[in-house]
């Protein structure tokens, strides 16, 4: 047996290598967050090492080469025709404020911006049902985004009070006699004035039977939690009209959000810079000759860490990503995600996988959007970072977001405030020529309804169709494009009448609208 004799010099050189190896072994134990790509508190420094591979390379390559005819582009950007309905929630009759108020009602709203928005509308309706004075709703600190923004930080309070002054009584603060009724007060014990048992989608009669007596006894009542606590069906018509009036007319964002939103919209409608134009691989047609000139589309790219983990789908990140998602899912939901019982193929075939940026880019390309399209990205942090968005950016080199369009000074009042950032995106989305959301969710539902109320084009992706198309690894671009266009012909903002149990805020006809 041959032995290699170590000299003092070789030993000195080997020692740092041994210590380095030992350190690498200990790092996961000492700093687990660094090795957790889906750590809730901090992004992993290693999470971008395994960049997701394109999952549909053959389609992506063809999409990058396609050109859109002028006729197709003109049809794509044309506004919706009149559909026989008109917005009239602010003109419909509601019972005017008459009887003396029975007392004060407080509500405590959780969730994100759009869930809170729906809760505010329901709170006004409940105040009307009870003939109560509404205290400006309290917004709970969002446990995910850690945003402590108040109602007055997001919405124009004076406008809210003014628009509803003939419908209900509203106060910004409680009188001194009730100053004890705070969120902290209700958090420290069981209180007779707090209602914790309001059922999801409760009827008007439930509030009259269970909440009104408490308010009459104490002069005040607080409802927490208050989310989805009023039914959409079997409500008096004036209550339905009032909910619509709040959502579509009383709730407007604070002035600095609207000012920033207007600046972003103006820049999106301006021609792209020459520097950007020269970077587009196949930039074609002069700007003023295009049907989409001066127009833009908003893409709500709902692809965050929680969304990816909860779906239990495969997103092209390889074995490391699958293990990280499975670990995160187990820690966060303790096995309660039933989707994990199905294979990726089964989930995709059922339309239960959120679209990746690559997949939503292919959908947009198949619909006729080309590489000269002004695309605004409304999104929280995308799981996988810039590497995940690269395919989408290849297809749409004029893709913008808040940070690319606005200066740090302009963003200073909304930076690190998730609700205000979402409010800016909502505002820009409402001004857009076309809106599309990658996957269903609260913002998708809120904008779907608000844009339907104003008869604006909104594309609803067919998740089931896309899932089946993307499962076909041999499908040609022409077949994919034809199937996408055919499957989305009637999913571009055509009016849908609300069905039983559906949200009045997502489907505003007929409750919020009048026959033209």
Short mmCIF file of C-alpha atoms in Angstrom, two decimals:
data_model
loop_
_atom_site.label_atom_id
_atom_site.label_comp_id
_atom_site.label_asym_id
_atom_site.label_seq_id
_atom_site.Cartn_x
_atom_site.Cartn_y
_atom_site.Cartn_z
CA UNK A 1 0.00 0.00 0.00
CA UNK A 2 1.35 3.42 -0.96
CA UNK A 3 1.09 6.36 1.44
CA UNK A 4 1.48 10.02 0.55
CA UNK A 5 3.62 11.77 3.13
CA UNK A 6 2.19 15.17 4.16
CA UNK A 7 4.72 17.96 4.45
CA UNK A 8 4.18 20.94 6.82
CA UNK A 9 3.33 23.06 3.76
CA UNK A 10 0.70 20.61 2.48
CA UNK A 11 -0.82 20.36 5.94
CA UNK A 12 -1.10 24.16 6.12
CA UNK A 13 -2.83 24.18 2.70
CA UNK A 14 -5.21 21.34 3.61
CA UNK A 15 -6.40 22.90 6.89
CA UNK A 16 -8.41 25.78 5.33
CA UNK A 17 -10.02 23.34 2.88
CA UNK A 18 -11.04 21.04 5.73
CA UNK A 19 -12.43 23.92 7.75
CA UNK A 20 -14.29 25.21 4.70
CA UNK A 21 -15.88 21.82 4.15
CA UNK A 22 -16.87 21.61 7.82
CA UNK A 23 -18.38 25.09 7.65
CA UNK A 24 -20.49 24.12 4.61
CA UNK A 25 -21.80 21.11 6.51
CA UNK A 26 -22.71 23.23 9.53
CA UNK A 27 -24.26 26.16 7.64
CA UNK A 28 -27.70 24.51 7.15
CA UNK A 29 -27.94 23.92 10.91
CA UNK A 30 -26.60 27.32 11.94
CA UNK A 31 -28.50 29.37 9.33
CA UNK A 32 -31.46 27.29 8.06
CA UNK A 33 -33.14 30.32 6.46
CA UNK A 34 -30.28 30.62 3.98
CA UNK A 35 -31.06 27.16 2.65
CA UNK A 36 -34.84 27.51 2.64
CA UNK A 37 -35.97 28.84 -0.75
CA UNK A 38 -39.45 29.38 0.61
CA UNK A 39 -38.61 30.85 3.99
CA UNK A 40 -41.43 33.21 4.96
CA UNK A 41 -39.25 35.85 6.59
CA UNK A 42 -36.23 36.06 4.33
CA UNK A 43 -35.57 35.00 0.74
CA UNK A 44 -32.91 32.31 0.46
CA UNK A 45 -29.56 33.35 -0.97
CA UNK A 46 -29.53 29.96 -2.69
CA UNK A 47 -33.12 30.04 -3.96
CA UNK A 48 -32.13 31.41 -7.37
CA UNK A 49 -29.29 28.94 -7.98
CA UNK A 50 -31.61 26.45 -9.65
CA UNK A 51 -33.14 28.72 -12.27
CA UNK A 52 -36.41 27.25 -13.58
CA UNK A 53 -36.04 25.81 -17.06
CA UNK A 54 -38.59 26.76 -19.75
CA UNK A 55 -41.31 24.14 -19.65
CA UNK A 56 -42.60 24.76 -23.18
CA UNK A 57 -39.50 25.62 -25.22
CA UNK A 58 -40.97 24.56 -28.58
CA UNK A 59 -43.96 26.87 -28.14
CA UNK A 60 -41.81 29.68 -26.79
CA UNK A 61 -39.48 29.58 -29.80
CA UNK A 62 -42.42 29.79 -32.22
CA UNK A 63 -44.09 32.56 -30.23
CA UNK A 64 -40.92 34.63 -30.44
CA UNK A 65 -41.04 34.38 -34.25
CA UNK A 66 -44.73 35.10 -34.82
CA UNK A 67 -46.07 38.35 -36.28
CA UNK A 68 -49.56 39.72 -35.80
CA UNK A 69 -51.59 41.01 -38.73
CA UNK A 70 -53.01 44.53 -38.55
CA UNK A 71 -56.56 43.14 -38.72
CA UNK A 72 -55.94 40.79 -35.81
CA UNK A 73 -54.32 43.55 -33.79
CA UNK A 74 -57.21 45.94 -34.47
CA UNK A 75 -59.74 43.35 -33.29
CA UNK A 76 -57.72 42.59 -30.18
CA UNK A 77 -57.50 46.23 -29.06
CA UNK A 78 -61.03 47.26 -30.00
CA UNK A 79 -63.22 48.20 -27.01
CA UNK A 80 -66.24 46.13 -26.02
CA UNK A 81 -69.48 46.98 -27.84
CA UNK A 82 -72.49 48.17 -25.88
CA UNK A 83 -73.99 45.09 -24.20
CA UNK A 84 -77.35 46.52 -23.19
CA UNK A 85 -76.40 47.33 -19.59
CA UNK A 86 -75.30 50.58 -18.02
CA UNK A 87 -73.76 51.52 -14.68
CA UNK A 88 -76.38 53.05 -12.42
CA UNK A 89 -75.65 52.05 -8.81
CA UNK A 90 -75.31 55.71 -7.85
CA UNK A 91 -78.70 56.52 -9.40
CA UNK A 92 -80.76 53.62 -8.09
CA UNK A 93 -83.11 54.38 -5.22
CA UNK A 94 -82.16 53.46 -1.67
CA UNK A 95 -84.21 54.23 1.42
CA UNK A 96 -83.04 57.63 2.60
CA UNK A 97 -81.64 58.20 6.06
CA UNK A 98 -84.63 58.85 8.28
CA UNK A 99 -85.04 57.14 11.63
CA UNK A 100 -82.80 57.95 14.58
CA UNK A 101 -79.69 55.77 14.76
CA UNK A 102 -80.02 52.71 17.03
CA UNK A 103 -76.34 52.90 18.06
CA UNK A 104 -72.80 52.49 16.78
CA UNK A 105 -71.42 49.54 14.81
CA UNK A 106 -67.73 48.69 14.48
CA UNK A 107 -66.24 46.09 12.15
CA UNK A 108 -62.72 44.68 12.11
CA UNK A 109 -61.62 43.57 8.65
CA UNK A 110 -58.85 41.09 7.87
CA UNK A 111 -57.36 39.92 4.58
CA UNK A 112 -55.73 41.90 1.80
CA UNK A 113 -56.89 45.09 0.10
CA UNK A 114 -59.63 43.55 -2.04
CA UNK A 115 -61.04 41.32 0.68
CA UNK A 116 -61.17 44.36 2.95
CA UNK A 117 -62.87 46.35 0.18
CA UNK A 118 -65.71 43.81 0.02
CA UNK A 119 -65.94 43.85 3.81
CA UNK A 120 -66.35 47.63 3.82
CA UNK A 121 -69.26 47.36 1.36
CA UNK A 122 -70.92 44.71 3.52
CA UNK A 123 -70.35 46.81 6.67
CA UNK A 124 -72.24 49.73 5.13
CA UNK A 125 -75.08 47.38 4.18
CA UNK A 126 -75.27 45.91 7.70
CA UNK A 127 -75.30 49.41 9.20
CA UNK A 128 -78.23 50.19 6.92
CA UNK A 129 -80.06 46.99 7.93
CA UNK A 130 -79.64 47.83 11.63
CA UNK A 131 -80.20 51.58 11.21
CA UNK A 132 -76.84 52.04 12.94
CA UNK A 133 -74.09 54.62 12.77
CA UNK A 134 -71.02 53.09 11.15
CA UNK A 135 -67.59 53.81 12.57
CA UNK A 136 -64.98 53.99 9.81
CA UNK A 137 -63.93 50.30 9.53
CA UNK A 138 -60.78 49.11 11.27
CA UNK A 139 -58.32 47.23 9.03
CA UNK A 140 -56.43 44.46 10.79
CA UNK A 141 -52.68 44.11 10.26
CA UNK A 142 -52.27 41.61 7.42
CA UNK A 143 -50.34 38.60 8.81
CA UNK A 144 -48.72 37.83 5.44
CA UNK A 145 -47.75 41.29 4.18
CA UNK A 146 -47.41 42.87 7.67
CA UNK A 147 -49.15 46.02 6.48
CA UNK A 148 -50.66 48.27 9.15
CA UNK A 149 -52.27 50.77 6.74
CA UNK A 150 -55.57 52.19 8.01
CA UNK A 151 -58.74 52.96 6.09
CA UNK A 152 -57.71 56.62 5.85
CA UNK A 153 -54.25 55.62 4.52
CA UNK A 154 -55.86 53.88 1.55
CA UNK A 155 -59.28 55.41 0.87
CA UNK A 156 -60.50 59.00 0.68
CA UNK A 157 -62.54 59.21 3.89
CA UNK A 158 -64.24 62.54 3.13
CA UNK A 159 -65.41 61.26 -0.27
CA UNK A 160 -66.67 58.04 1.35
CA UNK A 161 -68.70 59.92 3.96
CA UNK A 162 -70.03 62.45 1.45
CA UNK A 163 -71.26 59.90 -1.13
CA UNK A 164 -73.08 57.86 1.54
CA UNK A 165 -74.38 60.78 3.63
CA UNK A 166 -77.94 60.26 2.42
CA UNK A 167 -77.87 56.50 3.08
CA UNK A 168 -76.29 55.93 6.50
CA UNK A 169 -74.72 57.86 9.33
CA UNK A 170 -70.91 57.53 9.46
CA UNK A 171 -68.41 58.79 12.05
CA UNK A 172 -64.63 58.87 11.77
CA UNK A 173 -64.18 58.29 15.51
CA UNK A 174 -66.34 57.17 18.41
CA UNK A 175 -67.55 59.81 20.89
CA UNK A 176 -65.68 59.92 24.19
CA UNK A 177 -68.37 57.86 25.98
CA UNK A 178 -67.35 54.86 23.86
CA UNK A 179 -63.62 55.50 23.56
CA UNK A 180 -62.98 52.27 25.47
CA UNK A 181 -64.23 50.23 22.49
CA UNK A 182 -60.87 49.53 20.82
CA UNK A 183 -59.27 46.57 19.11
CA UNK A 184 -57.02 46.10 22.15
CA UNK A 185 -60.06 46.01 24.43
CA UNK A 186 -61.61 43.15 22.47
CA UNK A 187 -58.32 41.27 22.26
CA UNK A 188 -57.89 40.93 26.03
CA UNK A 189 -61.06 39.10 27.00
CA UNK A 190 -64.63 38.10 26.24
CA UNK A 191 -66.76 41.22 25.81
CA UNK A 192 -70.53 41.48 25.79
CA UNK A 193 -70.43 44.06 22.99
CA UNK A 194 -68.41 41.88 20.63
CA UNK A 195 -70.10 39.52 18.15
CA UNK A 196 -67.79 36.61 17.25
CA UNK A 197 -70.42 34.24 15.94
CA UNK A 198 -71.57 35.98 12.77
CA UNK A 199 -71.90 33.14 10.24
CA UNK A 200 -70.40 33.35 6.77
CA UNK A 201 -73.00 34.79 4.36
CA UNK A 202 -75.52 35.61 7.10
CA UNK A 203 -78.98 36.89 6.20
CA UNK A 204 -80.35 40.34 7.03
CA UNK A 205 -82.74 38.73 9.51
CA UNK A 206 -79.82 37.14 11.38
CA UNK A 207 -78.39 40.60 12.08
CA UNK A 208 -81.77 41.93 13.20
CA UNK A 209 -82.27 38.98 15.56
CA UNK A 210 -78.74 38.61 16.96
CA UNK A 211 -76.89 41.91 16.62
CA UNK A 212 -79.56 44.58 16.99
CA UNK A 213 -80.48 43.57 20.61
CA UNK A 214 -76.83 43.88 21.69
CA UNK A 215 -76.53 47.33 20.10
CA UNK A 216 -79.79 48.48 21.70
CA UNK A 217 -78.59 47.27 25.12
CA UNK A 218 -75.12 48.83 25.06
CA UNK A 219 -75.38 51.55 22.41
CA UNK A 220 -72.57 49.92 20.48
CA UNK A 221 -71.67 46.58 18.91
CA UNK A 222 -68.40 45.32 17.40
CA UNK A 223 -68.24 42.47 14.89
CA UNK A 224 -64.96 40.61 14.58
CA UNK A 225 -64.14 38.77 12.47
CA UNK A 226 -66.07 40.45 9.66
CA UNK A 227 -65.25 38.92 6.29
CA UNK A 228 -67.87 37.50 3.91
CA UNK A 229 -70.44 37.96 6.69
CA UNK A 230 -73.41 39.03 4.56
CA UNK A 231 -75.21 36.81 2.06
CA UNK A 232 -75.37 37.78 -1.61
CA UNK A 233 -78.88 36.40 -2.08
CA UNK A 234 -82.34 37.18 -0.70
CA UNK A 235 -81.45 40.72 0.32
CA UNK A 236 -83.77 43.73 -0.09
CA UNK A 237 -83.10 45.53 -3.38
CA UNK A 238 -82.11 48.77 -1.63
CA UNK A 239 -79.44 46.90 0.34
CA UNK A 240 -78.05 45.40 -2.86
CA UNK A 241 -78.04 48.81 -4.55
CA UNK A 242 -76.22 50.30 -1.56
CA UNK A 243 -73.48 47.66 -1.64
CA UNK A 244 -72.91 48.47 -5.30
CA UNK A 245 -72.87 52.21 -4.61
CA UNK A 246 -70.16 51.76 -1.98
CA UNK A 247 -67.99 49.54 -4.14
CA UNK A 248 -68.18 51.44 -7.41
CA UNK A 249 -68.68 55.04 -6.25
CA UNK A 250 -67.91 55.65 -2.56
CA UNK A 251 -64.55 53.87 -2.38
CA UNK A 252 -61.85 55.89 -4.13
CA UNK A 253 -58.18 55.86 -3.27
CA UNK A 254 -56.38 58.69 -1.47
CA UNK A 255 -55.09 61.54 -3.70
CA UNK A 256 -51.41 60.53 -3.71
CA UNK A 257 -52.29 57.02 -4.94
CA UNK A 258 -54.40 58.50 -7.75
CA UNK A 259 -51.65 61.00 -8.64
CA UNK A 260 -49.03 58.26 -8.85
CA UNK A 261 -51.43 56.06 -10.81
CA UNK A 262 -52.13 58.83 -13.32
CA UNK A 263 -48.39 59.35 -13.83
CA UNK A 264 -47.88 55.64 -14.53
CA UNK A 265 -50.82 55.55 -16.94
CA UNK A 266 -49.47 58.59 -18.81
CA UNK A 267 -46.07 56.95 -19.23
CA UNK A 268 -47.61 53.69 -20.39
CA UNK A 269 -49.60 55.52 -23.06
CA UNK A 270 -46.50 57.35 -24.32
CA UNK A 271 -44.32 55.76 -27.04
CA UNK A 272 -41.55 53.53 -25.65
CA UNK A 273 -38.06 55.01 -25.58
CA UNK A 274 -35.72 54.45 -28.54
CA UNK A 275 -33.39 52.47 -26.27
CA UNK A 276 -36.15 50.01 -25.45
CA UNK A 277 -37.28 49.85 -29.06
CA UNK A 278 -33.83 48.90 -30.30
CA UNK A 279 -33.66 46.06 -27.78
CA UNK A 280 -36.77 44.36 -29.17
CA UNK A 281 -35.64 41.50 -31.38
CA UNK A 282 -38.49 41.80 -33.86
CA UNK A 283 -39.86 45.27 -33.19
CA UNK A 284 -42.12 45.96 -36.12
CA UNK A 285 -44.56 48.62 -37.36
CA UNK A 286 -44.07 52.27 -36.59
CA UNK A 287 -45.64 53.23 -33.27
CA UNK A 288 -48.27 55.56 -34.73
CA UNK A 289 -49.32 52.95 -37.32
CA UNK A 290 -50.17 50.31 -34.71
CA UNK A 291 -53.70 49.56 -33.53
CA UNK A 292 -52.28 49.29 -30.02
CA UNK A 293 -50.45 52.63 -30.13
CA UNK A 294 -51.08 54.61 -26.96
CA UNK A 295 -52.72 51.57 -25.34
CA UNK A 296 -51.56 49.10 -22.72
CA UNK A 297 -52.58 45.83 -21.12
CA UNK A 298 -52.27 45.01 -17.42
CA UNK A 299 -51.23 41.52 -16.38
CA UNK A 300 -51.88 40.58 -12.77
CA UNK A 301 -49.23 37.91 -12.35
CA UNK A 302 -50.43 36.00 -9.30
CA UNK A 303 -47.49 33.70 -8.81
CA UNK A 304 -46.08 34.06 -5.29
CA UNK A 305 -44.57 31.48 -2.94
CA UNK A 306 -47.80 30.58 -1.16
CA UNK A 307 -49.64 30.16 -4.47
CA UNK A 308 -46.94 27.87 -5.85
CA UNK A 309 -46.73 25.75 -2.71
CA UNK A 310 -50.47 25.44 -2.16
CA UNK A 311 -51.09 24.19 -5.69
CA UNK A 312 -48.70 21.19 -5.36
CA UNK A 313 -47.89 21.52 -9.08
CA UNK A 314 -44.55 21.25 -10.89
CA UNK A 315 -43.13 24.54 -12.15
CA UNK A 316 -39.92 23.47 -13.87
CA UNK A 317 -37.49 24.08 -11.01
CA UNK A 318 -36.39 20.45 -10.83
CA UNK A 319 -36.05 18.17 -7.83
CA UNK A 320 -34.74 20.92 -5.54
CA UNK A 321 -37.83 23.06 -6.13
CA UNK A 322 -40.19 20.13 -5.60
CA UNK A 323 -38.56 19.28 -2.27
CA UNK A 324 -38.56 22.91 -1.13
CA UNK A 325 -42.24 23.36 -2.03
CA UNK A 326 -43.20 20.10 -0.33
CA UNK A 327 -41.31 21.08 2.83
CA UNK A 328 -42.86 24.54 2.92
CA UNK A 329 -46.32 23.10 2.29
CA UNK A 330 -45.94 20.62 5.14
CA UNK A 331 -44.68 23.23 7.60
CA UNK A 332 -47.33 25.80 6.71
CA UNK A 333 -50.44 23.64 6.24
CA UNK A 334 -49.51 20.40 8.07
CA UNK A 335 -50.69 18.17 5.24
CA UNK A 336 -54.04 19.91 4.78
CA UNK A 337 -53.34 20.64 1.10
CA UNK A 338 -55.31 17.87 -0.57
CA UNK A 339 -53.97 18.82 -4.01
CA UNK A 340 -50.75 17.02 -3.08
CA UNK A 341 -52.63 13.71 -3.40
CA UNK A 342 -52.93 14.22 -7.16
CA UNK A 343 -50.24 13.96 -9.82
CA UNK A 344 -49.09 17.03 -11.71
CA UNK A 345 -50.85 15.76 -14.84
CA UNK A 346 -54.14 15.35 -12.97
CA UNK A 347 -53.91 18.82 -11.43
CA UNK A 348 -53.11 20.45 -14.77
CA UNK A 349 -55.89 18.59 -16.55
CA UNK A 350 -58.34 19.89 -13.94
CA UNK A 351 -57.09 23.48 -14.35
CA UNK A 352 -55.79 23.63 -10.78
CA UNK A 353 -52.24 24.79 -11.50
CA UNK A 354 -51.55 28.55 -11.46
CA UNK A 355 -50.08 29.77 -14.74
CA UNK A 356 -46.36 30.49 -14.69
CA UNK A 357 -45.08 33.73 -16.26
CA UNK A 358 -43.93 31.66 -19.23
CA UNK A 359 -47.38 30.09 -19.68
CA UNK A 360 -49.29 33.36 -19.37
CA UNK A 361 -46.84 34.88 -21.88
CA UNK A 362 -47.66 32.12 -24.35
CA UNK A 363 -51.38 32.73 -23.79
CA UNK A 364 -50.96 36.44 -24.52
CA UNK A 365 -48.92 35.71 -27.65
CA UNK A 366 -51.51 33.23 -28.91
CA UNK A 367 -54.25 35.82 -28.41
CA UNK A 368 -52.37 38.22 -30.67
CA UNK A 369 -50.33 40.44 -28.36
CA UNK A 370 -46.88 40.99 -29.90
CA UNK A 371 -43.45 42.24 -28.88
CA UNK A 372 -44.48 45.88 -29.32
CA UNK A 373 -47.23 45.58 -26.67
CA UNK A 374 -47.00 47.87 -23.65
CA UNK A 375 -47.46 45.43 -20.80
CA UNK A 376 -47.82 46.55 -17.17
CA UNK A 377 -47.03 43.91 -14.56
CA UNK A 378 -49.22 44.15 -11.45
CA UNK A 379 -47.80 41.70 -8.98
CA UNK A 380 -46.30 41.07 -5.58
CA UNK A 381 -42.92 39.35 -5.49
CA UNK A 382 -42.85 36.55 -8.07
CA UNK A 383 -41.69 33.15 -6.85
CA UNK A 384 -38.41 32.40 -8.60
CA UNK A 385 -37.51 36.04 -9.15
CA UNK A 386 -36.21 37.45 -12.41
CA UNK A 387 -35.23 34.00 -13.67
CA UNK A 388 -38.89 32.98 -13.60
CA UNK A 389 -39.96 36.10 -15.53
CA UNK A 390 -37.25 35.89 -18.22
CA UNK A 391 -39.42 34.06 -20.79
CA UNK A 392 -42.22 36.59 -20.35
CA UNK A 393 -39.75 39.44 -20.78
CA UNK A 394 -38.42 37.85 -23.96
CA UNK A 395 -41.91 37.85 -25.42
CA UNK A 396 -42.75 41.36 -24.20
CA UNK A 397 -39.62 43.53 -24.02
CA UNK A 398 -41.75 46.62 -23.23
CA UNK A 399 -42.96 45.11 -19.97
CA UNK A 400 -43.12 47.63 -17.14
CA UNK A 401 -44.02 47.80 -13.47
CA UNK A 402 -44.14 50.44 -10.74
CA UNK A 403 -40.40 50.47 -10.16
CA UNK A 404 -39.45 50.73 -13.83
CA UNK A 405 -41.91 53.58 -14.50
CA UNK A 406 -41.64 55.68 -11.35
CA UNK A 407 -38.76 57.24 -9.44
CA UNK A 408 -37.88 56.24 -5.88
CA UNK A 409 -39.16 59.66 -4.75
CA UNK A 410 -42.54 59.06 -6.40
CA UNK A 411 -42.79 55.64 -4.76
CA UNK A 412 -41.71 56.82 -1.32
CA UNK A 413 -45.27 57.19 0.06
CA UNK A 414 -46.31 53.67 -0.96
CA UNK A 415 -43.04 51.70 -0.69
CA UNK A 416 -43.12 48.73 1.71
CA UNK A 417 -46.90 49.15 2.19
CA UNK A 418 -48.53 46.18 0.49
CA UNK A 419 -52.06 47.62 0.55
CA UNK A 420 -51.00 50.93 -1.03
CA UNK A 421 -48.87 49.15 -3.64
CA UNK A 422 -51.90 46.99 -4.46
CA UNK A 423 -54.05 50.14 -4.61
CA UNK A 424 -51.71 51.66 -7.22
CA UNK A 425 -51.91 48.47 -9.29
CA UNK A 426 -55.70 48.44 -8.95
CA UNK A 427 -55.92 52.05 -10.14
CA UNK A 428 -53.63 51.46 -13.13
CA UNK A 429 -55.59 48.29 -13.96
CA UNK A 430 -58.89 50.18 -14.01
CA UNK A 431 -57.47 52.67 -16.54
CA UNK A 432 -56.06 49.98 -18.85
CA UNK A 433 -57.45 49.05 -22.26
CA UNK A 434 -57.29 45.35 -21.39
CA UNK A 435 -56.85 43.53 -18.08
CA UNK A 436 -55.91 39.90 -17.60
CA UNK A 437 -55.21 37.97 -14.41
CA UNK A 438 -52.99 34.89 -14.59
CA UNK A 439 -55.00 33.02 -11.93
CA UNK A 440 -58.27 33.63 -10.04
CA UNK A 441 -58.11 35.45 -6.71
CA UNK A 442 -59.49 38.43 -4.80
CA UNK A 443 -57.91 41.07 -7.06
CA UNK A 444 -59.03 39.16 -10.16
CA UNK A 445 -62.61 39.01 -8.83
CA UNK A 446 -62.69 42.66 -7.74
CA UNK A 447 -61.38 43.97 -11.06
CA UNK A 448 -63.54 41.59 -13.09
CA UNK A 449 -66.63 43.10 -11.47
CA UNK A 450 -65.47 46.72 -11.50
CA UNK A 451 -64.47 46.57 -15.18
CA UNK A 452 -67.73 44.79 -16.09
CA UNK A 453 -69.58 47.66 -14.39
CA UNK A 454 -67.75 50.08 -16.71
CA UNK A 455 -67.93 47.77 -19.78
CA UNK A 456 -64.15 47.40 -20.10
CA UNK A 457 -62.36 44.51 -21.81
CA UNK A 458 -61.16 41.88 -19.33
CA UNK A 459 -59.72 38.53 -20.44
CA UNK A 460 -60.48 35.54 -18.22
CA UNK A 461 -58.02 32.69 -18.86
CA UNK A 462 -59.57 29.25 -19.15
CA UNK A 463 -57.43 27.34 -16.66
CA UNK A 464 -58.80 23.93 -17.69
CA UNK A 465 -58.16 24.55 -21.40
CA UNK A 466 -54.64 25.85 -20.79
CA UNK A 467 -53.83 22.96 -18.47
CA UNK A 468 -54.77 20.42 -21.12
CA UNK A 469 -52.95 22.28 -23.89
CA UNK A 470 -49.73 22.55 -21.89
CA UNK A 471 -49.86 18.83 -21.08
CA UNK A 472 -49.54 18.12 -24.81
CA UNK A 473 -45.77 18.31 -25.31
CA UNK A 474 -45.98 17.79 -29.08
CA UNK A 475 -48.64 20.39 -29.89
CA UNK A 476 -47.67 22.73 -32.73
CA UNK A 477 -47.89 26.50 -32.36
CA UNK A 478 -50.65 26.89 -34.96
CA UNK A 479 -52.83 24.31 -33.18
CA UNK A 480 -52.11 25.88 -29.78
CA UNK A 481 -52.90 29.38 -31.08
CA UNK A 482 -56.16 28.28 -32.71
CA UNK A 483 -57.32 26.46 -29.57
CA UNK A 484 -56.48 29.46 -27.36
CA UNK A 485 -58.27 31.96 -29.59
CA UNK A 486 -61.33 29.78 -29.97
CA UNK A 487 -61.47 29.00 -26.24
CA UNK A 488 -61.23 32.68 -25.25
CA UNK A 489 -63.55 34.21 -27.83
CA UNK A 490 -66.29 34.67 -25.23
CA UNK A 491 -64.04 35.32 -22.25
CA UNK A 492 -63.06 38.93 -22.96
CA UNK A 493 -65.50 40.93 -20.87
CA UNK A 494 -68.86 39.73 -22.15
CA UNK A 495 -71.52 40.45 -19.51
CA UNK A 496 -72.30 37.53 -17.22
CA UNK A 497 -75.47 37.68 -15.12
CA UNK A 498 -74.89 36.82 -11.47
CA UNK A 499 -76.04 33.38 -10.41
CA UNK A 500 -77.18 32.28 -6.96
CA UNK A 501 -74.42 32.49 -4.30
CA UNK A 502 -72.08 34.35 -6.66
CA UNK A 503 -70.53 37.62 -5.50
CA UNK A 504 -72.32 40.84 -6.32
CA UNK A 505 -68.88 42.49 -6.48
CA UNK A 506 -67.66 40.09 -9.20
CA UNK A 507 -70.90 39.92 -11.20
CA UNK A 508 -72.60 43.33 -10.91
CA UNK A 509 -75.51 42.61 -13.27
CA UNK A 510 -78.39 42.79 -12.59
CA UNK A 511 -78.11 44.08 -8.98
CA UNK A 512 -75.82 47.05 -9.69
CA UNK A 513 -76.79 47.82 -13.28
CA UNK A 514 -79.75 48.92 -15.36
CA UNK A 515 -80.94 47.81 -18.77
CA UNK A 516 -79.80 50.40 -21.27
#
